[in-house]
Amino acid sequence: MEQAEEKQGGTNEEEGAAAAGGGGGGGGGGRELGQKSGVKRRREEEEDEEETSPTKKLVSDHGEKVASHYNTLQEVGLVVRSQSRIFYMRNFNNWLKSVLIGEILDRVRGAGSRNVSVLDLGCGKGGDLLKWRRGGISHIVCADIAEVSVDQCRTRYEEMKRKSHSNEKIFSAQFIASDCSKEVLSERLDDPELMFDICSCQFVYHYSFESEQKADMMLRNACERLKPGGFFIGTTPDAYELVKRLEASDSLSFGNEVFKVSFQSKGSYPLFGCQYHFSLEGVVNVPEFLVYFPLFEHMAKRYNMRLVLKQRFSEFFEEKVKKENHRSLMMKMMALEPFPCEDGGQQATDNKEQYCHAEEHCSRPGVRPPVGTLSKSEWDATSIYLVFVFQKMS
Ligand SMILES: C[S@@+](CC[C@H](N)C(=O)[O-])C[C@H]1O[C@@H](n2cnc3c(N)ncnc32)[C@H](O)[C@@H]1O
């Protein structure tokens, strides 16, 4: 599933958009913006795997399809991205990853780790590099099946290093193009002794649920080099939610104008290889597979991993947004859309029904518009996902 990554460079957090207040949730309500938001469609730290028209290649192996798909994604500029219908949703997903990564880094540091090493499994074009930079890590290994993405990730890293201040020590990095559901990653490490504090697998793990063998290899790569007490964190679609929506649909698909999920059948869902197609903003994507979470959790035990957190995006958001620092990051990253938009501005869509929840929220006593929200369709898309955190037992 295509998701936003962070864009490196040009980040200026001090230009925060507006202060957050109370209020309801993303698509289910509105988050108050404390001041009239004069923000242009500017992103603070973003992303991104923006997709244009991927050239389709006839390939039999799903891994090849995935690599081919991501290799042909075009990087588009800020202007194009900021005009995207899902601009805020992408920023929202990015915010969520930032919060997750930040909190895990705090835990790792709290446990006494100084030189933090990270494995970014399915790193894409390096959209999370800036988050790791902010987190002050020492070393990263970025791995992805799509060679072109890995090259872009490396270029992004080198740019970041080149542009950094002389007094800032940027983490060291290794980049590996690999099908992490087939190949043992540890054999490719420059430092064969390297152990990780964190493995981050953002919007990736579901590709491996094609077969038990692949899911297990991905898990092995995520966990076998974790230090005792280390974390395996990630984001992936919630199979329960996908199946619930499918069962509620009178066809084999569901979605809205921003996303569509299509299955081949319903009623029976194999544990592995339960394939569906996902499209975002009209671009047909590569096949993905349901991840039956209890099975995932069970498999992780083989690697001595204990589930610490599993939360739907909606729950994670509701909890984290209560904290001032997360709220202010949310504003800086433009993770919610101001509603109503300022005079002369435009909402992400002209369809007023998309903002009924925000309108209703604004009418509540004590609420001072503008509020921060996502259009209903964007919320429906992002609320498919869940966040997970596993920890390696000692
Ligand atoms: C939706 S993108 C997410 C990229 C990045 N983690 C992020 O959060 O922006 C999914 C990524 O998973 C990678 N991927 C899928 N299957 C993979 C595999 N078997 N091994 C390594 N990477 C894989 C894709 O190439 C793609 O870059």
Short mmCIF file of C-alpha atoms and ligand atoms in Angstrom, two decimals:
data_model
loop_
_atom_site.label_atom_id
_atom_site.label_comp_id
_atom_site.label_asym_id
_atom_site.label_seq_id
_atom_site.Cartn_x
_atom_site.Cartn_y
_atom_site.Cartn_z
CA MET A 1 0.00 0.00 0.00
CA GLU A 2 1.49 3.31 -0.96
CA GLN A 3 2.17 5.50 1.97
CA ALA A 4 3.78 8.78 2.53
CA GLU A 5 7.36 9.02 3.52
CA GLU A 6 9.16 11.99 4.84
CA LYS A 7 10.86 14.31 2.45
CA GLN A 8 14.32 15.24 3.47
CA GLY A 9 15.67 18.70 3.20
CA GLY A 10 13.92 22.01 3.32
CA THR A 11 12.46 21.17 6.68
CA ASN A 12 11.82 24.11 8.85
CA GLU A 13 9.99 23.08 11.94
CA GLU A 14 9.95 26.58 13.32
CA GLU A 15 7.42 27.54 10.69
CA GLY A 16 4.73 25.63 12.55
CA ALA A 17 1.23 26.15 11.25
CA ALA A 18 -1.02 26.57 14.23
CA ALA A 19 -1.46 25.44 17.79
CA ALA A 20 -3.64 22.45 18.53
CA GLY A 21 -6.54 22.43 20.93
CA GLY A 22 -9.04 19.80 22.01
CA GLY A 23 -11.73 18.35 19.85
CA GLY A 24 -12.73 15.12 18.23
CA GLY A 25 -10.70 12.73 16.17
CA GLY A 26 -9.39 12.81 12.62
CA GLY A 27 -12.21 11.72 10.36
CA GLY A 28 -14.61 11.36 13.23
CA GLY A 29 -14.53 14.94 14.35
CA GLY A 30 -12.08 17.75 14.26
CA ARG A 31 -9.01 18.83 16.07
CA GLU A 32 -9.08 22.46 16.97
CA LEU A 33 -6.54 24.76 15.53
CA GLY A 34 -5.81 27.48 18.03
CA GLN A 35 -5.25 30.19 15.49
CA LYS A 36 -6.66 31.00 12.12
CA SER A 37 -4.42 28.88 10.06
CA GLY A 38 -2.70 30.97 7.46
CA VAL A 39 -0.89 27.97 6.19
CA LYS A 40 -0.40 27.47 2.58
CA ARG A 41 -0.27 23.91 1.46
CA ARG A 42 3.21 23.50 2.70
CA ARG A 43 4.65 20.42 4.22
CA GLU A 44 6.93 20.43 7.10
CA GLU A 45 8.55 17.07 6.85
CA GLU A 46 7.26 14.63 4.48
CA GLU A 47 7.61 12.02 2.21
CA ASP A 48 7.26 10.38 -0.38
CA GLU A 49 6.46 7.48 -2.54
CA GLU A 50 4.34 9.55 -4.85
CA GLU A 51 2.95 7.44 -7.60
CA THR A 52 2.40 8.34 -11.16
CA SER A 53 1.69 5.77 -13.80
CA PRO A 54 3.81 2.70 -13.13
CA THR A 55 4.68 0.76 -16.22
CA LYS A 56 3.24 -2.66 -15.73
CA LYS A 57 5.47 -5.58 -16.51
CA LEU A 58 4.18 -9.10 -16.80
CA VAL A 59 5.87 -10.95 -14.01
CA SER A 60 4.90 -14.08 -12.15
CA ASP A 61 6.68 -13.60 -8.81
CA HIS A 62 4.95 -11.16 -6.49
CA GLY A 63 8.32 -9.96 -5.21
CA GLU A 64 9.28 -8.98 -8.73
CA LYS A 65 5.96 -7.22 -9.19
CA VAL A 66 6.51 -5.30 -5.99
CA ALA A 67 10.06 -4.34 -6.95
CA SER A 68 9.00 -3.40 -10.45
CA HIS A 69 6.13 -1.30 -9.16
CA TYR A 70 8.22 0.65 -6.66
CA ASN A 71 11.13 0.97 -9.06
CA THR A 72 8.94 2.73 -11.57
CA LEU A 73 7.37 5.20 -9.18
CA GLN A 74 8.30 8.71 -10.10
CA GLU A 75 9.41 11.21 -7.54
CA VAL A 76 7.26 14.28 -7.91
CA GLY A 77 7.94 17.75 -6.65
CA LEU A 78 6.51 19.51 -3.66
CA VAL A 79 4.02 21.48 -5.73
CA VAL A 80 2.46 18.38 -7.25
CA ARG A 81 2.42 16.61 -3.90
CA SER A 82 0.81 19.52 -2.16
CA GLN A 83 -2.02 19.43 -4.69
CA SER A 84 -2.72 15.80 -4.05
CA ARG A 85 -6.18 14.87 -2.83
CA ILE A 86 -4.51 12.91 -0.05
CA PHE A 87 -1.95 15.51 0.93
CA TYR A 88 -3.16 15.60 4.53
CA MET A 89 -3.57 11.88 4.84
CA ARG A 90 0.01 11.36 3.75
CA ASN A 91 1.17 13.91 6.28
CA PHE A 92 -1.00 12.27 8.92
CA ASN A 93 0.61 8.88 8.27
CA ASN A 94 3.99 10.51 8.43
CA TRP A 95 3.16 12.15 11.72
CA LEU A 96 2.06 8.84 13.11
CA LYS A 97 5.33 7.19 12.10
CA SER A 98 7.28 10.10 13.59
CA VAL A 99 5.50 9.72 16.92
CA LEU A 100 6.02 5.96 16.93
CA ILE A 101 9.71 6.25 16.08
CA GLY A 102 10.24 9.06 18.60
CA GLU A 103 8.63 7.14 21.43
CA ILE A 104 10.57 3.96 20.71
CA LEU A 105 13.82 5.88 20.57
CA ASP A 106 12.98 7.35 23.98
CA ARG A 107 12.44 3.85 25.34
CA VAL A 108 15.68 2.58 23.86
CA ARG A 109 17.58 5.51 25.34
CA GLY A 110 15.76 5.13 28.62
CA ALA A 111 17.07 1.58 28.81
CA GLY A 112 20.62 2.93 28.50
CA SER A 113 21.44 2.51 24.79
CA ARG A 114 23.74 5.25 23.59
CA ASN A 115 24.78 4.40 20.07
CA VAL A 116 21.48 3.42 18.58
CA SER A 117 21.51 1.17 15.51
CA VAL A 118 18.47 0.81 13.31
CA LEU A 119 17.34 -1.52 10.56
CA ASP A 120 14.82 0.11 8.20
CA LEU A 121 13.24 -2.93 6.55
CA GLY A 122 11.50 -1.84 3.35
CA CYS A 123 12.98 1.64 3.58
CA GLY A 124 11.59 2.80 0.23
CA LYS A 125 13.18 6.03 -0.93
CA GLY A 126 14.31 6.91 2.56
CA GLY A 127 11.27 8.82 3.71
CA ASP A 128 12.08 8.11 7.33
CA LEU A 129 15.73 9.22 7.24
CA LEU A 130 14.87 12.60 8.67
CA LYS A 131 13.05 11.01 11.58
CA TRP A 132 16.14 8.96 12.38
CA ARG A 133 18.30 12.03 12.07
CA ARG A 134 16.09 13.89 14.49
CA GLY A 135 16.28 10.91 16.79
CA GLY A 136 20.07 11.18 16.86
CA ILE A 137 20.80 7.57 15.97
CA SER A 138 24.33 6.36 15.23
CA HIS A 139 23.88 3.86 12.44
CA ILE A 140 21.23 2.67 10.01
CA VAL A 141 20.89 -0.19 7.58
CA CYS A 142 18.32 0.54 4.89
CA ALA A 143 17.05 -2.44 2.93
CA ASP A 144 14.44 -2.69 0.20
CA ILE A 145 13.53 -4.98 -2.65
CA ALA A 146 13.31 -2.06 -5.10
CA GLU A 147 16.84 -1.18 -6.24
CA VAL A 148 15.87 2.20 -7.62
CA SER A 149 14.31 3.14 -4.29
CA VAL A 150 17.44 2.03 -2.45
CA ASP A 151 19.55 4.23 -4.76
CA GLN A 152 17.23 7.16 -4.11
CA CYS A 153 17.43 6.47 -0.41
CA ARG A 154 21.22 6.53 -0.55
CA THR A 155 21.20 9.77 -2.57
CA ARG A 156 18.84 11.34 -0.07
CA TYR A 157 21.12 10.30 2.77
CA GLU A 158 24.20 11.68 1.03
CA GLU A 159 22.41 14.97 0.37
CA MET A 160 21.39 15.14 3.98
CA LYS A 161 24.97 14.58 5.07
CA ARG A 162 26.34 17.10 2.61
CA LYS A 163 23.91 19.78 3.70
CA SER A 164 24.27 19.18 7.42
CA HIS A 165 26.07 21.61 9.71
CA SER A 166 29.68 20.82 10.46
CA ASN A 167 28.87 20.39 14.15
CA GLU A 168 26.20 17.78 13.51
CA LYS A 169 27.31 14.19 13.37
CA ILE A 170 25.05 12.38 10.93
CA PHE A 171 24.63 8.65 11.46
CA SER A 172 26.55 6.19 9.30
CA ALA A 173 24.55 4.06 6.88
CA GLN A 174 24.53 0.95 4.72
CA PHE A 175 22.11 0.41 1.86
CA ILE A 176 21.06 -3.02 0.67
CA ALA A 177 18.86 -3.96 -2.27
CA SER A 178 17.33 -7.25 -1.24
CA ASP A 179 14.12 -9.22 -1.21
CA CYS A 180 13.96 -9.42 2.57
CA SER A 181 11.34 -12.14 2.39
CA LYS A 182 13.78 -14.41 0.59
CA GLU A 183 17.30 -13.50 1.56
CA VAL A 184 19.09 -13.59 4.92
CA LEU A 185 19.97 -9.95 5.43
CA SER A 186 22.57 -10.49 8.15
CA GLU A 187 24.83 -12.14 5.56
CA ARG A 188 24.97 -8.83 3.70
CA LEU A 189 25.91 -6.62 6.62
CA ASP A 190 29.21 -4.73 6.34
CA ASP A 191 29.73 -5.40 10.01
CA PRO A 192 28.91 -9.06 10.57
CA GLU A 193 28.70 -8.45 14.32
CA LEU A 194 26.16 -5.63 14.07
CA MET A 195 23.16 -5.82 16.39
CA PHE A 196 20.17 -3.47 16.17
CA ASP A 197 18.24 -1.57 18.81
CA ILE A 198 15.27 -1.12 16.52
CA CYS A 199 13.90 -2.66 13.35
CA SER A 200 11.35 -0.42 11.68
CA CYS A 201 9.10 -1.96 9.03
CA GLN A 202 6.67 0.71 7.88
CA PHE A 203 3.86 -0.29 5.50
CA VAL A 204 5.86 -3.30 4.33
CA TYR A 205 5.24 -6.47 6.30
CA HIS A 206 1.97 -7.35 4.52
CA TYR A 207 3.82 -7.97 1.28
CA SER A 208 5.50 -10.97 2.84
CA PHE A 209 2.30 -12.74 3.90
CA GLU A 210 2.16 -14.37 0.49
CA SER A 211 3.52 -17.56 2.04
CA GLU A 212 4.63 -18.81 5.42
CA GLN A 213 8.19 -19.09 4.18
CA LYS A 214 8.30 -15.47 3.08
CA ALA A 215 6.56 -14.13 6.17
CA ASP A 216 8.98 -16.08 8.32
CA MET A 217 12.06 -14.85 6.46
CA MET A 218 10.92 -11.25 6.77
CA LEU A 219 10.36 -11.80 10.46
CA ARG A 220 13.73 -13.45 10.84
CA ASN A 221 15.38 -10.47 9.16
CA ALA A 222 13.48 -8.09 11.41
CA CYS A 223 14.27 -9.87 14.66
CA GLU A 224 17.32 -12.09 14.59
CA ARG A 225 19.80 -9.22 14.88
CA LEU A 226 17.86 -7.32 17.55
CA LYS A 227 19.60 -6.79 20.86
CA PRO A 228 17.80 -8.20 23.90
CA GLY A 229 15.24 -5.54 24.80
CA GLY A 230 15.31 -4.21 21.22
CA PHE A 231 12.14 -3.32 19.32
CA PHE A 232 10.48 -4.39 16.11
CA ILE A 233 8.02 -1.66 15.14
CA GLY A 234 5.78 -1.17 12.16
CA THR A 235 2.55 -0.31 10.45
CA THR A 236 0.40 -2.65 8.39
CA PRO A 237 -3.23 -2.97 7.30
CA ASP A 238 -5.55 -4.50 9.89
CA ALA A 239 -6.91 -7.72 8.38
CA TYR A 240 -10.01 -7.59 10.60
CA GLU A 241 -10.88 -4.16 9.29
CA LEU A 242 -10.32 -5.15 5.67
CA VAL A 243 -12.47 -8.27 6.02
CA LYS A 244 -15.15 -6.38 7.95
CA ARG A 245 -15.44 -3.81 5.18
CA LEU A 246 -15.38 -6.49 2.50
CA GLU A 247 -18.14 -8.45 4.21
CA ALA A 248 -20.21 -5.28 4.52
CA SER A 249 -19.84 -4.57 0.82
CA ASP A 250 -22.25 -6.07 -1.71
CA SER A 251 -19.39 -6.66 -4.12
CA LEU A 252 -15.82 -7.90 -3.90
CA SER A 253 -14.44 -4.45 -3.30
CA PHE A 254 -14.87 -1.38 -1.16
CA GLY A 255 -13.41 2.08 -0.96
CA ASN A 256 -14.12 5.61 -2.08
CA GLU A 257 -12.70 8.25 -4.40
CA VAL A 258 -9.25 8.06 -2.85
CA PHE A 259 -8.72 4.34 -2.34
CA LYS A 260 -10.09 0.99 -3.38
CA VAL A 261 -9.49 -2.51 -2.07
CA SER A 262 -10.48 -5.47 -4.27
CA PHE A 263 -10.53 -9.12 -3.33
CA GLN A 264 -11.01 -12.10 -5.61
CA SER A 265 -13.54 -13.80 -3.36
CA LYS A 266 -14.99 -13.54 0.09
CA GLY A 267 -16.17 -15.79 2.91
CA SER A 268 -12.96 -17.73 3.25
CA TYR A 269 -9.59 -16.26 4.06
CA PRO A 270 -6.46 -18.39 3.95
CA LEU A 271 -3.81 -17.64 6.58
CA PHE A 272 -1.17 -16.98 3.93
CA GLY A 273 -1.55 -15.79 0.37
CA CYS A 274 -4.91 -14.10 0.94
CA GLN A 275 -4.40 -11.55 -1.77
CA TYR A 276 -6.14 -8.27 -2.48
CA HIS A 277 -5.40 -5.31 -4.69
CA PHE A 278 -5.12 -1.86 -3.33
CA SER A 279 -5.32 1.32 -5.34
CA LEU A 280 -4.75 4.81 -4.10
CA GLU A 281 -5.80 7.91 -6.00
CA GLY A 282 -6.76 5.74 -8.93
CA VAL A 283 -3.38 4.08 -9.41
CA VAL A 284 -3.65 0.31 -9.29
CA ASN A 285 -1.12 -1.00 -6.93
CA VAL A 286 0.71 -4.27 -6.42
CA PRO A 287 -0.89 -7.25 -4.71
CA GLU A 288 -0.91 -7.26 -0.93
CA PHE A 289 -1.78 -9.99 1.53
CA LEU A 290 -3.88 -10.14 4.65
CA VAL A 291 -1.82 -10.37 7.82
CA TYR A 292 -3.79 -12.34 10.35
CA PHE A 293 -2.38 -10.71 13.44
CA PRO A 294 -2.71 -13.57 15.95
CA LEU A 295 -0.63 -15.67 13.56
CA PHE A 296 1.92 -12.90 13.15
CA GLU A 297 2.18 -12.65 16.93
CA HIS A 298 2.53 -16.40 17.23
CA MET A 299 5.27 -16.52 14.57
CA ALA A 300 7.15 -13.71 16.29
CA LYS A 301 7.47 -15.86 19.40
CA ARG A 302 9.88 -18.07 17.47
CA TYR A 303 12.25 -15.11 17.53
CA ASN A 304 11.70 -14.47 21.19
CA MET A 305 9.51 -11.47 20.47
CA ARG A 306 6.74 -10.32 22.77
CA LEU A 307 3.91 -8.11 21.55
CA VAL A 308 3.99 -4.81 23.43
CA LEU A 309 1.50 -2.76 21.45
CA LYS A 310 -1.06 -3.29 18.74
CA GLN A 311 -3.27 -0.31 18.05
CA ARG A 312 -5.46 0.84 15.22
CA PHE A 313 -4.36 4.17 13.75
CA SER A 314 -7.50 5.76 15.15
CA GLU A 315 -6.69 4.59 18.69
CA PHE A 316 -3.05 5.55 18.38
CA PHE A 317 -4.03 9.00 17.17
CA GLU A 318 -6.57 9.57 19.93
CA GLU A 319 -4.02 8.65 22.55
CA LYS A 320 -1.00 10.49 21.19
CA VAL A 321 -2.76 13.70 20.27
CA LYS A 322 -3.37 14.34 23.95
CA LYS A 323 0.30 15.17 24.36
CA GLU A 324 1.35 18.73 23.61
CA ASN A 325 4.60 17.75 21.86
CA HIS A 326 2.78 15.37 19.52
CA ARG A 327 0.14 17.97 18.81
CA SER A 328 2.65 20.59 17.93
CA LEU A 329 4.47 18.15 15.63
CA MET A 330 1.11 17.45 14.08
CA MET A 331 0.69 21.12 13.27
CA LYS A 332 4.19 21.44 11.92
CA MET A 333 3.73 18.44 9.68
CA MET A 334 0.31 19.64 8.54
CA ALA A 335 -1.09 16.28 9.46
CA LEU A 336 -4.65 17.57 9.68
CA GLU A 337 -6.52 19.84 7.34
CA PRO A 338 -7.80 23.14 8.74
CA PHE A 339 -11.59 23.32 8.65
CA PRO A 340 -13.05 25.64 7.61
CA CYS A 341 -10.23 26.70 5.34
CA GLU A 342 -9.30 30.32 5.37
CA ASP A 343 -11.16 32.79 3.18
CA GLY A 344 -10.25 32.27 -0.44
CA GLY A 345 -8.71 28.88 0.33
CA GLN A 346 -9.99 25.47 -0.70
CA GLN A 347 -10.59 22.27 1.22
CA ALA A 348 -9.02 19.10 -0.19
CA THR A 349 -12.39 18.48 -1.85
CA ASP A 350 -15.38 20.68 -2.61
CA ASN A 351 -17.75 17.96 -1.48
CA LYS A 352 -19.20 19.35 1.76
CA GLU A 353 -20.34 15.94 2.93
CA GLN A 354 -16.71 15.02 3.34
CA TYR A 355 -16.52 17.45 6.26
CA CYS A 356 -19.86 16.83 8.04
CA HIS A 357 -18.03 15.52 11.10
CA ALA A 358 -15.86 18.64 11.31
CA GLU A 359 -18.84 20.92 10.77
CA GLU A 360 -20.70 19.19 13.55
CA HIS A 361 -17.68 19.42 15.80
CA CYS A 362 -17.34 23.15 15.13
CA SER A 363 -20.93 23.67 16.27
CA ARG A 364 -20.25 22.22 19.71
CA PRO A 365 -20.11 24.63 22.61
CA GLY A 366 -16.65 25.88 23.39
CA VAL A 367 -15.12 24.81 20.08
CA ARG A 368 -13.28 27.58 18.31
CA PRO A 369 -12.85 26.95 14.58
CA PRO A 370 -10.77 26.26 12.63
CA VAL A 371 -10.39 22.66 13.67
CA GLY A 372 -7.97 20.13 12.25
CA THR A 373 -9.49 17.19 10.43
CA LEU A 374 -9.22 14.78 7.54
CA SER A 375 -11.87 14.45 4.86
CA LYS A 376 -14.07 11.42 5.41
CA SER A 377 -12.56 9.51 2.49
CA GLU A 378 -9.00 10.07 3.68
CA TRP A 379 -9.98 8.95 7.16
CA ASP A 380 -11.63 5.84 5.75
CA ALA A 381 -8.39 5.05 3.96
CA THR A 382 -5.97 5.62 6.79
CA SER A 383 -8.13 3.95 9.41
CA ILE A 384 -7.44 0.60 7.77
CA TYR A 385 -4.03 0.47 9.39
CA LEU A 386 -2.61 -0.54 12.70
CA VAL A 387 0.61 0.10 14.58
CA PHE A 388 2.56 -2.73 16.17
CA VAL A 389 5.49 -2.92 18.57
CA PHE A 390 7.27 -6.13 19.53
CA GLN A 391 10.13 -6.35 22.00
CA LYS A 392 12.88 -8.93 22.13
CA MET A 393 12.92 -10.77 25.41
CA SER A 394 16.25 -11.26 27.02
C1 LIG B 1 4.54 1.43 0.97
S1 LIG B 1 6.24 1.40 0.75
C2 LIG B 1 6.81 1.95 2.32
C3 LIG B 1 8.16 2.57 2.27
C4 LIG B 1 8.63 3.14 3.60
N1 LIG B 1 8.81 2.10 4.61
C5 LIG B 1 7.66 4.15 4.13
O1 LIG B 1 7.10 4.01 5.20
O2 LIG B 1 7.47 5.16 3.46
C6 LIG B 1 6.56 -0.33 0.83
C7 LIG B 1 8.02 -0.67 0.59
O3 LIG B 1 8.21 -2.05 0.89
C8 LIG B 1 9.15 -2.54 -0.01
N2 LIG B 1 9.06 -4.02 -0.04
C9 LIG B 1 7.99 -4.77 -0.36
N3 LIG B 1 8.30 -6.08 -0.30
C10 LIG B 1 9.59 -6.16 0.08
C11 LIG B 1 10.49 -7.23 0.32
N4 LIG B 1 10.11 -8.49 0.13
N5 LIG B 1 11.74 -6.96 0.71
C12 LIG B 1 12.14 -5.67 0.87
N6 LIG B 1 11.34 -4.60 0.66
C13 LIG B 1 10.08 -4.84 0.27
C14 LIG B 1 8.75 -1.88 -1.32
O4 LIG B 1 9.74 -1.95 -2.30
C15 LIG B 1 8.44 -0.47 -0.83
O5 LIG B 1 9.58 0.35 -0.88
#
